[in-house]
Short mmCIF file of C-alpha atoms and ligand atoms in Angstrom, two decimals:
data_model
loop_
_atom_site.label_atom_id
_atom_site.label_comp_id
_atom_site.label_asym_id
_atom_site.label_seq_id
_atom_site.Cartn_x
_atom_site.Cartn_y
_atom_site.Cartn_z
CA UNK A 708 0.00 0.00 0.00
CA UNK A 709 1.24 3.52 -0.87
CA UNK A 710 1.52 6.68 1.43
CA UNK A 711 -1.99 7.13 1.50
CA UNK A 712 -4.76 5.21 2.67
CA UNK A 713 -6.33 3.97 -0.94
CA UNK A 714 -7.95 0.96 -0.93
CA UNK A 715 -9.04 -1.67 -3.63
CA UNK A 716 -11.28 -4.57 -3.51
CA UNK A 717 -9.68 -7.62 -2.68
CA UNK A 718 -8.54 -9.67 -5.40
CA UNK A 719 -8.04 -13.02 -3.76
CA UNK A 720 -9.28 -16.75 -4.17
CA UNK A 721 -12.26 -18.52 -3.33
CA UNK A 722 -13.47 -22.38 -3.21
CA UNK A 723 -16.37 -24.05 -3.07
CA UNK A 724 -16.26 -26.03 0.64
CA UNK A 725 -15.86 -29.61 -0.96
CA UNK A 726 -12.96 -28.28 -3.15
CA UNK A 727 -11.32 -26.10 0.08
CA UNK A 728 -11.12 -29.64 2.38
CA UNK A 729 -9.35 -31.34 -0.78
CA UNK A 730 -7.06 -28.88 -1.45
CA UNK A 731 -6.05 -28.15 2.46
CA UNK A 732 -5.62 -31.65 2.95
CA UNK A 733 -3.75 -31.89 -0.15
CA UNK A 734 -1.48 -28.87 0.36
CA UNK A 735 -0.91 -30.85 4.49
CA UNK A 736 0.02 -33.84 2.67
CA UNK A 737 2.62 -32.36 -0.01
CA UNK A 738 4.03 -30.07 2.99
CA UNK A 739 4.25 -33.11 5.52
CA UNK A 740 6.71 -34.14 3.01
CA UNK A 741 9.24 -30.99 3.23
CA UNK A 742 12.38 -31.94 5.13
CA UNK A 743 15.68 -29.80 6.05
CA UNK A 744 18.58 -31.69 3.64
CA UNK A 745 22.35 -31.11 4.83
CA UNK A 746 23.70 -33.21 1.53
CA UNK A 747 23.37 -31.22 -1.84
CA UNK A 748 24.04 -31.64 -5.29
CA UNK A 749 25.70 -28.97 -7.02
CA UNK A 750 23.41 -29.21 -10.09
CA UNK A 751 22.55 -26.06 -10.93
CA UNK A 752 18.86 -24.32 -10.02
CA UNK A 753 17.63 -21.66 -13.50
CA UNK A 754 17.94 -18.70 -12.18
CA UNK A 755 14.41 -17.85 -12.81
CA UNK A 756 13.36 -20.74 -10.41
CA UNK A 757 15.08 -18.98 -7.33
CA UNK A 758 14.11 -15.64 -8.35
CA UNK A 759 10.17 -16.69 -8.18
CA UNK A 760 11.22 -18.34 -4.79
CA UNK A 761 12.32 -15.15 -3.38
CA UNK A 762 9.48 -13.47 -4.94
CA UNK A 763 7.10 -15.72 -2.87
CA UNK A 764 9.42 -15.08 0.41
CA UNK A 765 8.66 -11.19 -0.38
CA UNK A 766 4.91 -11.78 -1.11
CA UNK A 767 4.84 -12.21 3.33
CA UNK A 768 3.51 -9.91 5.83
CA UNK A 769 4.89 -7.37 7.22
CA UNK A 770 4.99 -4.59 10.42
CA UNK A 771 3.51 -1.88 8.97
CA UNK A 772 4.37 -3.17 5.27
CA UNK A 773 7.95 -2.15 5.92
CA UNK A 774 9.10 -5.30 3.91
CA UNK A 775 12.15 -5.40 6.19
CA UNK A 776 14.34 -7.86 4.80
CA UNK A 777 17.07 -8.53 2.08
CA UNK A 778 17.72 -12.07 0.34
CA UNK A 779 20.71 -11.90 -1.09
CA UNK A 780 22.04 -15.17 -3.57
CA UNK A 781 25.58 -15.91 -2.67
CA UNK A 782 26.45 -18.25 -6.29
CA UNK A 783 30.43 -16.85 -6.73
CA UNK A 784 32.40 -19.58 -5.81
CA UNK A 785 35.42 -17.72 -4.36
CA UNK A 786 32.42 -15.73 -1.73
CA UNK A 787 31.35 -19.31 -0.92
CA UNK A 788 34.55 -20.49 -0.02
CA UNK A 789 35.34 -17.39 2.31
CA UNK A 790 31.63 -17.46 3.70
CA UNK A 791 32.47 -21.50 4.87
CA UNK A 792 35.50 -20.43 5.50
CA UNK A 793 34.31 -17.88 7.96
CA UNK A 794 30.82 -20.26 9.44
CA UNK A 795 32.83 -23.23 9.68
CA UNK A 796 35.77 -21.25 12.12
CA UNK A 797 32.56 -20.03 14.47
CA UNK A 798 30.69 -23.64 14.08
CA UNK A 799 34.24 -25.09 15.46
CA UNK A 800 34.18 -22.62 18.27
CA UNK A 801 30.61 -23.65 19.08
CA UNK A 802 31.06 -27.22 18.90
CA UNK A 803 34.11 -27.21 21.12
CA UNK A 804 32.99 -25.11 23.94
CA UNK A 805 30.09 -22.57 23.05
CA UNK A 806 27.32 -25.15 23.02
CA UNK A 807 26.45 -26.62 26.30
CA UNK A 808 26.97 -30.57 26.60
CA UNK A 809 22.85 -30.63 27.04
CA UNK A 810 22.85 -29.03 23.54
CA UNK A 811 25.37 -31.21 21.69
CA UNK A 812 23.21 -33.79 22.98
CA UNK A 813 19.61 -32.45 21.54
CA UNK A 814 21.78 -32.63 18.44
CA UNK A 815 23.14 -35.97 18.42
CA UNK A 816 20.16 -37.32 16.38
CA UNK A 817 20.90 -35.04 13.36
CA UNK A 818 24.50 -35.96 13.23
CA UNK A 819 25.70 -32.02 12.62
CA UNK A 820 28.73 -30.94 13.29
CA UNK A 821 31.36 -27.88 11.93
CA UNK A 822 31.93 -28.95 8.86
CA UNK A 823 29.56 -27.49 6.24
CA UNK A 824 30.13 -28.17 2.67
CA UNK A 825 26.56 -27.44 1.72
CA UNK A 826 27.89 -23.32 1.93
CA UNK A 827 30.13 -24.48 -1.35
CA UNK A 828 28.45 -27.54 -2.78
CA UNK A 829 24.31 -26.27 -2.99
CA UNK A 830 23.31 -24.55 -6.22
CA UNK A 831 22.85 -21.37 -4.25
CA UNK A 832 23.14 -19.41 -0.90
CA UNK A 833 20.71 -17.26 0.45
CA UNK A 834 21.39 -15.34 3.41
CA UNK A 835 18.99 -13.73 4.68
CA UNK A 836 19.38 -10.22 6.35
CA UNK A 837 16.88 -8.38 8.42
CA UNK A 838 16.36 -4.74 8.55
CA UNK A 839 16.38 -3.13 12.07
CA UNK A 840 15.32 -0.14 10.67
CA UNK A 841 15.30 1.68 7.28
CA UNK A 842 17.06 4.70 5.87
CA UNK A 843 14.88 6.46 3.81
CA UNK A 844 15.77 8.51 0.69
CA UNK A 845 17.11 11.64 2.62
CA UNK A 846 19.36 8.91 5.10
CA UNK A 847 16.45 9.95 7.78
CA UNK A 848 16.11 6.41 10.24
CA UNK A 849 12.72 5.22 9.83
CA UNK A 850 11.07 2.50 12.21
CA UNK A 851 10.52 -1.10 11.14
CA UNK A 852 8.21 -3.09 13.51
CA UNK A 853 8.08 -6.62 14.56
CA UNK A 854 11.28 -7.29 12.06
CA UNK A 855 11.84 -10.90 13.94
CA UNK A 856 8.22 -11.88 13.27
CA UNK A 857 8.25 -10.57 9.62
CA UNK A 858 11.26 -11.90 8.59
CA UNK A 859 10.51 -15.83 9.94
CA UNK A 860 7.13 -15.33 8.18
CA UNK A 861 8.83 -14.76 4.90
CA UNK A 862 11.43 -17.87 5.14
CA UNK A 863 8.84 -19.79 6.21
CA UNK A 864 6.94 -19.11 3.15
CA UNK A 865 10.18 -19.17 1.17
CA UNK A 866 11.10 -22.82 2.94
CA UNK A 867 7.37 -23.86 1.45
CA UNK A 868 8.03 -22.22 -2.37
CA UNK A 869 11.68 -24.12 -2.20
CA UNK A 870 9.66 -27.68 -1.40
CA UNK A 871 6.93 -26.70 -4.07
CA UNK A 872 9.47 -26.10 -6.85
CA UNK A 873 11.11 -29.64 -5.90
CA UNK A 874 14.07 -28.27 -4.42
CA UNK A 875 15.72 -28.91 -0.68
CA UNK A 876 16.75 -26.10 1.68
CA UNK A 877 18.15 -26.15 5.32
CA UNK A 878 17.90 -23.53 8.00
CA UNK A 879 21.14 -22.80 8.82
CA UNK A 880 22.41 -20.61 11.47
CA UNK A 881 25.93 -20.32 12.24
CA UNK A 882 26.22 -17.88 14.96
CA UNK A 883 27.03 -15.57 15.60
CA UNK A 884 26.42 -14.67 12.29
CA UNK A 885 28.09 -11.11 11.89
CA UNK A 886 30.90 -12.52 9.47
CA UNK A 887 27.86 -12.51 7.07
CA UNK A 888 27.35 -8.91 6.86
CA UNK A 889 31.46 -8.10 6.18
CA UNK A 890 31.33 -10.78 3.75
CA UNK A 891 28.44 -9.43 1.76
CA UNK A 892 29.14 -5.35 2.45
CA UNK A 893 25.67 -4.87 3.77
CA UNK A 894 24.86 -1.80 4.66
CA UNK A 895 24.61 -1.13 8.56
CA UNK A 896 20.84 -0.91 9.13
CA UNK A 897 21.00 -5.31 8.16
CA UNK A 898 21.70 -8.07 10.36
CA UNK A 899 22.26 -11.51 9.07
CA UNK A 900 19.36 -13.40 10.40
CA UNK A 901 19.99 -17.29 8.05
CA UNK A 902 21.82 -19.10 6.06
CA UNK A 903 19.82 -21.10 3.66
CA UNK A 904 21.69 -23.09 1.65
CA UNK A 905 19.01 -24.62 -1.44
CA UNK A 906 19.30 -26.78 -4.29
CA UNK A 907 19.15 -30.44 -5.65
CA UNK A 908 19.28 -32.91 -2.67
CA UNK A 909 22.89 -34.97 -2.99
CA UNK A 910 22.22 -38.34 -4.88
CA UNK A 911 21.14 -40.76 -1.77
CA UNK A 912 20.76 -37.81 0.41
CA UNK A 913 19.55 -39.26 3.77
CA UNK A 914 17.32 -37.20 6.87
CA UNK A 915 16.49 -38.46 10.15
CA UNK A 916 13.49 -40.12 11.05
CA UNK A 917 11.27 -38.49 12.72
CA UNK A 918 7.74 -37.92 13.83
CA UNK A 919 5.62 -34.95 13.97
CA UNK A 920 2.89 -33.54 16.71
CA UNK A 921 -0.58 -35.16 15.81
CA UNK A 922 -3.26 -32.69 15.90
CA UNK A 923 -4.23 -33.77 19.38
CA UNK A 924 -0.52 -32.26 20.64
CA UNK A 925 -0.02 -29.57 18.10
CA UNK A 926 -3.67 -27.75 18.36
CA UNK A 927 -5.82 -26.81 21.25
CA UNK A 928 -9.67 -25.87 20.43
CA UNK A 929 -11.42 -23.30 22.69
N1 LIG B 1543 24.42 -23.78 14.28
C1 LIG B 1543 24.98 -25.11 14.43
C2 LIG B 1543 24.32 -25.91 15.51
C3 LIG B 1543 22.91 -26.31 15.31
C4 LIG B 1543 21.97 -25.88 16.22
C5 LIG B 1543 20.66 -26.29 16.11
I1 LIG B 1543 19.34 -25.73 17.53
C6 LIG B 1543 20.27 -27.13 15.07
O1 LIG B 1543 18.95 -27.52 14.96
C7 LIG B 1543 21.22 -27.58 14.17
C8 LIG B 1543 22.54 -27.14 14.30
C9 LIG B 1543 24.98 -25.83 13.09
O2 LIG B 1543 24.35 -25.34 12.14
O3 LIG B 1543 25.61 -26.87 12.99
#
């Protein structure tokens, strides 16, 4: 919406009732199948395919429609290098000393540890950087609101465009993640906030098994 308050009628979708339950039990059913991939293939993605993924990301809600976020595609291999380069030295400091014993544990299952090819190997990088606040065109600050929220609301919808185009992804959060915004010159008003490393799973890629919260644990009716 622009500076002032004009509206327009909303242009959205509607179902018939029969064809709602089919498709929200279809669209469960093909999202119960997303999982976060740590093997890729570095087959390349078309370039188009990730732009309409980041389009979706940007299609999110926002505070006060500030759109407070950047996504920037990291695909130079020499930046990749130097970006793992740079996660993997803070990973190692986290694994050996910044993570408590309890938390190595919680991990165990998932088999992570320092090492993180995927920053070299996926067919692209996106980091994602919030905006604490915005400079506007005369370098005035102006306010973003609920930044955290907006930003996790637009991966999240990014994560779900990545598993509709057939692609993998994984949430990955070296921290801290500061090294991110030298790497990539951003300006000063954007902190990294993920890593997300997406692409063509690795040939024989394997996840962990695991279950998910049944309605009866995930929702409570009042
Ligand atoms: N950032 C580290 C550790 C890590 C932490 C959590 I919580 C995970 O779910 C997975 C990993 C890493 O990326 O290895």
């Amino acid at each position: 919406m622009a500076e002032s308050s004009t509206f327009i009628p909303y242009p959205g979708v509607q179902f018939e009732e029969e064809e709602m339950i089919r498709r929200s039990r279809d669209y469960y059913e093909f999202m119960n199948k997303r999982r976060s991939v740590r093997t890729f293939s570095d087959r390349p993605v078309p370039k188009e395919v990730i732009e309409n993924i980041l389009r979706t990301a940007g299609t999110a809600p926002s505070g006060a429609h500030k759109e407070p976020w950047t996504f920037c595609v990291v695909q130079d291999g020499e930046l990749r290098k130097e970006v793992r380069r740079l996660a993997e030295e803070e990973e190692y400091r986290n694994y050996n000393g910044r993570m408590s014993d309890r938390w190595l544990k919680d991990l165990e299952p998932f088999g992570t540890d320092y090492i993180k090819p995927f920053i070299e190997v996926a067919a692209a990088l996106i980091v994602v950087f919030k905006h604490s606040y915005t400079s506007d065109e005369a370098g005035k600050r102006a306010n973003n609101y609920y930044v955290n929220e907006s930003v996790g609301i637009a991966v999240g919808m990014m994560l779900a465009a990545v598993h509709n185009a057939g692609l993998v992804a994984l949430t990955h959060t070296p921290s801290p993640m500061n090294f991110l915004e030298k790497a990539l010159d951003r300006p000063p008003n954007e902190k990294a906030y993920l890593n997300i490393p997406i692409g063509y799973p690795a040939e024989g890629a394997e996840v962990p098994e695991l279950t998910r919260k049944g309605p009866d644990k995930l929702i409570k009716w009042y």
